[in-house]
Amino acid sequence: MTSLPETTSKKLGLVIDLDTCVGCQACATSCKEWNAGGYSAPLTDQDTRGSDPHGTWLNRVHSYEVGDGPDSRTVHFPRSCLHCETPACVTVCPTGASYKRASDGIVLVNPDTCIGCKLCSWACPYGAREYDTDDGVMKKCTLCVDRIYNESFAPEDRVPACVRACPTGARHFGDLGDPGSAVSLLVKEREGFDLLPGMGFKPVNKYLPPRDRRDLTTASAPRAAERTVAGSGSLADRFFAWADKTLAR
Amino acid sequence: MHPAYSVIVFTTASGAGYGLLIWLAVAAALNLVPRDPALGFVGLGVALALITIGLLASTLHLGRPERAWRALSQWKSSWLSREGIAAIVTYLPAGALGLGWVFGEFVPGQIATGAWLSVPCALITVWCTGMIYASLPTIRAWDQPLVAPVYVVLALATGGVLLSLLLAAFGYDPRWAAILSVVTLALGWFLKARYWLAIDTAPKTHTAEAATGLGRFGTVRPLDPPHTQPNFVMREMGYQVARRHAEKLRRLSVLLLFVLPIGAGLLLLLDLPSPFQIAIASLAALSAAAGVLTERWLFFAEAEHVAMLYYRGGVA
């Protein structure tokens, strides 16, 4: 049913550390690999050998430039379904294919009843849902529902594929409804935040902000004595200015 | 938003069909037109054909059209589901009205009952169509109180233009229908102008800084995109019409949808010979059709989706 559960016993979700993410795309590719054979199969691509290769992926890693001047920084930003507490993608669904599980809060699409109307993708402000044109149904992050409860896996593998793949430990998985869980404590300690809190969908996934720089010398402007030699315009001055610039490379 | 032709045809054709159905139902209930079976057959036939073409066109938008029946189940939360149910329910009184009008009443009061039930059913259906869009806070241009009223008024206006043509073609006095058209077209023009003013002046409240949560570190600008070719989100949500094209197309849709059909409606008030009336009403219908298609295309093309903040930065 597309009506939302009153409460969920757990709030399973991800905590993504924007401080340690290096934008390597390992989470995105491992997600694609796992889900092309798991719950979301087939997860198709189109025109793969042509001039417009594109396809359905459930996790996308952006890179942003944030701030200006010496304080600017590059932030790598993985983006996937946030498994909101009150997701509009579920309530707009006309068929009941989109649903939020009362047991653990995971938002899923039933691929056997989805009609591919795409309205859920319009309702999501996070661009988290991607329509599979070959399969004719909507696809989204399943939080690797087919891994996390899989008892044939070693315990350390019972996490979403993106979490298992992250080489810098920037992705954490757990119950954000339990204030004592490791992920909840991490969010508390690092002041994790919601994306677009003003939209009111109460995302479960949290993001951790980049830490303050410990050593600002490399980022600050060069000290006066080290500044490039400013030539007055004579040939010798310009030669020394050129030499200074070249040697400083 | 990507202006999908199936959805543009769905909303405009079914809108005009429901508008014509409403006016024919009012005319039948109030005895404004003679109980001419041919008029009933062609009039309600055109109305139901437009409605059906629109609904079938909407299923072309689906990835799995064979499962469309499933869309009737979630009326508790989904406006799309409500629209589907209202559309199907409307066939019942419309069918009773049409069969009674063309073949004579099977049960006494069939025409009046069918007519009076058709009006609210059709109005509710068009309202639900508008609410599918108006209920999405992710799209600023649609999250506006005038969206659903404009859908309803434009359905009545385009239906009125068709009714004028129908009456003229059958040699009946089209003047009352022309007055209805002029009034509803003028109201539609007023509401659409207010709507455009609203979306041009409403503040853009969502920012790339809020979308990424990184505003505390300064402005957020896209540096490296996550993929080289546009994905579904960019293809579906990233469509944007250039500002100056939008201005031109707004003027074009005002001319075709409001100015020319209102002028034609006023000409129909004169006591012109029948061939002139038919020609004028035909031109008004063609103009309004082109105009409402332009208006609906713009409704999609001008709408920006919040998710594009992740790709474009800025505000939405």
XYZ file of C-alpha atoms in Angstrom, chain A residues 1-3 18 25 51-55 60-68 71-75 77 79 90-96 111-119 121-127 129-131 135-138 191 193-199 201 209-210 212, chain B residues 1-2 7 61-65 67-81 132-133 135-139 142 206-207 210-233 235-237 300 305-311:
136
model
C 0.000 0.000 0.000
C 1.208 3.479 -0.743
C -0.082 4.791 2.552
C 31.899 13.970 3.028
C 33.138 5.952 -7.744
C 27.622 7.935 -28.966
C 25.114 8.339 -26.104
C 25.845 5.619 -23.550
C 23.588 5.901 -20.496
C 21.766 3.652 -18.114
C 25.711 8.787 -8.353
C 28.838 10.569 -7.150
C 29.015 14.311 -7.809
C 31.981 16.572 -7.173
C 31.416 20.150 -6.107
C 33.590 23.171 -5.598
C 32.494 24.801 -2.352
C 33.436 28.249 -1.088
C 35.705 30.846 -2.673
C 38.988 28.668 1.631
C 37.442 26.857 -1.320
C 37.428 23.084 -1.286
C 36.422 20.162 -3.440
C 33.709 17.978 -1.940
C 29.154 13.899 -2.909
C 23.806 10.702 -3.923
C 5.486 6.403 -1.988
C 2.259 8.341 -1.453
C 1.974 9.527 -5.094
C 2.290 5.953 -6.425
C -1.070 4.994 -7.987
C -0.504 1.224 -7.844
C 0.987 0.474 -4.459
C 8.932 -4.584 -9.946
C 5.943 -6.877 -10.584
C 3.292 -4.192 -10.010
C 5.037 -0.953 -11.054
C 3.401 0.485 -14.207
C 6.299 2.814 -15.019
C 4.296 6.074 -14.755
C 7.398 7.878 -13.402
C 5.343 10.048 -11.029
C 10.580 10.269 -9.761
C 8.813 13.642 -10.133
C 7.896 13.602 -6.441
C 11.470 12.936 -5.235
C 13.551 16.112 -4.696
C 16.778 14.104 -4.539
C 16.679 12.649 -8.058
C 14.872 7.225 -8.638
C 15.901 6.234 -12.136
C 13.494 4.754 -14.664
C 12.455 -3.009 -18.041
C 9.611 -0.454 -18.064
C 9.673 0.011 -14.287
C 11.231 2.412 -11.795
C 26.865 16.825 13.580
C 22.791 16.734 8.607
C 19.778 16.190 6.342
C 19.617 17.162 2.667
C 16.883 19.702 1.812
C 15.348 19.619 5.310
C 12.931 22.345 4.141
C 11.142 19.878 1.855
C 10.396 14.443 3.810
C 30.299 17.569 6.952
C 33.932 17.963 5.865
C 37.847 21.936 9.519
C 10.296 19.036 -17.071
C 10.325 17.019 -20.278
C 0.770 13.586 -21.429
C 3.369 7.272 -21.112
C 3.572 4.084 -19.042
C 6.438 1.634 -19.145
C 3.965 -1.224 -18.566
C 0.609 -0.129 -20.088
C -0.714 -3.073 -15.876
C -2.612 0.257 -16.053
C -5.574 -1.218 -14.141
C -3.391 -1.386 -11.046
C -3.427 2.423 -10.939
C -7.005 2.333 -9.616
C -6.013 0.921 -6.219
C -4.325 3.746 -4.286
C -7.018 6.439 -4.224
C -6.355 7.037 -0.528
C -3.046 8.773 -1.182
C -2.476 9.227 -4.916
C -4.093 11.898 -7.128
C -3.166 9.854 -10.205
C -5.146 6.934 -8.808
C -1.519 15.283 -10.046
C 0.759 18.213 -10.887
C 0.522 18.163 -5.442
C 4.256 18.043 -6.254
C 6.245 20.454 -4.035
C 9.419 19.442 -5.911
C 8.314 21.507 -8.927
C 3.327 23.354 -10.377
C 15.582 25.719 -2.743
C 19.322 26.098 -3.269
C 20.531 23.238 0.946
C 20.486 20.312 -1.486
C 24.036 19.342 -0.511
C 23.945 20.718 3.036
C 27.275 22.427 2.334
C 26.090 26.034 2.494
C 28.083 26.644 5.708
C 31.282 26.399 3.639
C 30.158 28.871 0.953
C 28.525 28.654 -2.443
C 28.256 25.201 -4.011
C 29.188 24.848 -7.690
C 29.186 21.652 -9.754
C 32.785 20.673 -10.587
C 32.777 17.117 -11.964
C 29.513 15.560 -13.139
C 28.801 12.000 -11.947
C 28.373 10.733 -15.506
C 29.326 11.869 -19.000
C 25.949 11.422 -20.737
C 22.579 12.633 -19.418
C 20.802 10.044 -17.253
C 17.074 9.555 -16.705
C 16.880 12.348 -14.129
C 16.425 13.744 -19.494
C 13.132 13.782 -17.557
C 13.677 16.698 -15.169
C 5.856 21.278 -18.706
C 12.615 20.370 -10.793
C 14.475 20.654 -7.478
C 16.589 17.558 -8.272
C 18.359 19.500 -11.039
C 20.092 21.509 -8.284
C 22.484 18.564 -7.952
C 23.452 18.896 -11.610
